[in-house]
Short mmCIF file of C-alpha atoms in Angstrom, two decimals:
data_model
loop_
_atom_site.label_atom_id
_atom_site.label_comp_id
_atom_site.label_asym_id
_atom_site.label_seq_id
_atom_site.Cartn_x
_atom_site.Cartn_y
_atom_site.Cartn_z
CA UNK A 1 -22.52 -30.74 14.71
CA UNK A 2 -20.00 -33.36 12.83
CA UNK A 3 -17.77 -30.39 12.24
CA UNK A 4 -17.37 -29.92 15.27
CA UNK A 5 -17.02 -33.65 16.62
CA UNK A 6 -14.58 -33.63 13.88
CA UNK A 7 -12.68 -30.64 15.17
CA UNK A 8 -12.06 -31.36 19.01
CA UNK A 9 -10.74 -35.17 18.53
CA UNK A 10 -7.64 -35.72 18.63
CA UNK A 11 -5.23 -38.38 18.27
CA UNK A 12 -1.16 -38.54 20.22
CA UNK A 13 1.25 -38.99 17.79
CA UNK A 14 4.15 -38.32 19.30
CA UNK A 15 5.81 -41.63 20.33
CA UNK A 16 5.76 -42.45 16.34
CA UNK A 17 7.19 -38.64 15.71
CA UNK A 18 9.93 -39.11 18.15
CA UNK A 19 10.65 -42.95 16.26
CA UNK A 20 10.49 -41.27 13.01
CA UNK A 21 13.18 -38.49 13.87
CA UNK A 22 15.11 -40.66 15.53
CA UNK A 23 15.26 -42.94 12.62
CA UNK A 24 16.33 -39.82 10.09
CA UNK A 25 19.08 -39.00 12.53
CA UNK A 26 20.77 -42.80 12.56
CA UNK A 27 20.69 -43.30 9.39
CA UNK A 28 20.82 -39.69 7.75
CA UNK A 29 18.89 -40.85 5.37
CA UNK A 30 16.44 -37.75 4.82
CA UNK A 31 13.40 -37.40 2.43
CA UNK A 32 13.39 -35.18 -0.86
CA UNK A 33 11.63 -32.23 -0.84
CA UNK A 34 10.72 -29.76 -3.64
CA UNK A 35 12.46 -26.39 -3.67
CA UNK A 36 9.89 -23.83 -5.69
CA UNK A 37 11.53 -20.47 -6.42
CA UNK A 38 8.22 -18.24 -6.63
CA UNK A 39 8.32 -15.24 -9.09
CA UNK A 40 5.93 -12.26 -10.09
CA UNK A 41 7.95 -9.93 -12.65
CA UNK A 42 11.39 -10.34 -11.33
CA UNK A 43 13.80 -10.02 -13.94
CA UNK A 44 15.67 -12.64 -15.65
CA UNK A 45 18.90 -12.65 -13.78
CA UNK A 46 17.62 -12.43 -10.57
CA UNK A 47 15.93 -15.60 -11.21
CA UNK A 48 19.02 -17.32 -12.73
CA UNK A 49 20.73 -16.52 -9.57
CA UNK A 50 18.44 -18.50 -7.63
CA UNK A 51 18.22 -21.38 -9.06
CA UNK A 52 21.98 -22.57 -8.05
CA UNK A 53 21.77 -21.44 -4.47
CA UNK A 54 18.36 -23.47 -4.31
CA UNK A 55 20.86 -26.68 -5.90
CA UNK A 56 23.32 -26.09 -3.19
CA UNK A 57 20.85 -26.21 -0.18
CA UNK A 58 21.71 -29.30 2.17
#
């Protein structure tokens, strides 16, 4: 029963979404985020030539 009184309320965020991206775009100032390059028996150089396109990503 709480599950499910948990499950169907809701709550409108999207007046602070829409400040929040309209704050990124004026002032371009956007958060970090982790890049993970995700492996399972790839050789070597296919991994070293990921990790500078995942530097260059804007």
């Amino acid at each position: 029963m709480l599950s499910s009184v948990i499950l169907f309320r809701s709550v409108n965020r999207s007046a602070q979404a829409d400040i929040a991206q309209m704050s990124l775009a004026a002032g371009r100032n956007y958060p970090a985020v982790d890049i993970f390059i995700c492996t399972y028996d790839e050789p070597l150089e296919l991994v070293e030539r990921s990790i500078p396109n995942a530097f260059a990503l804007d």
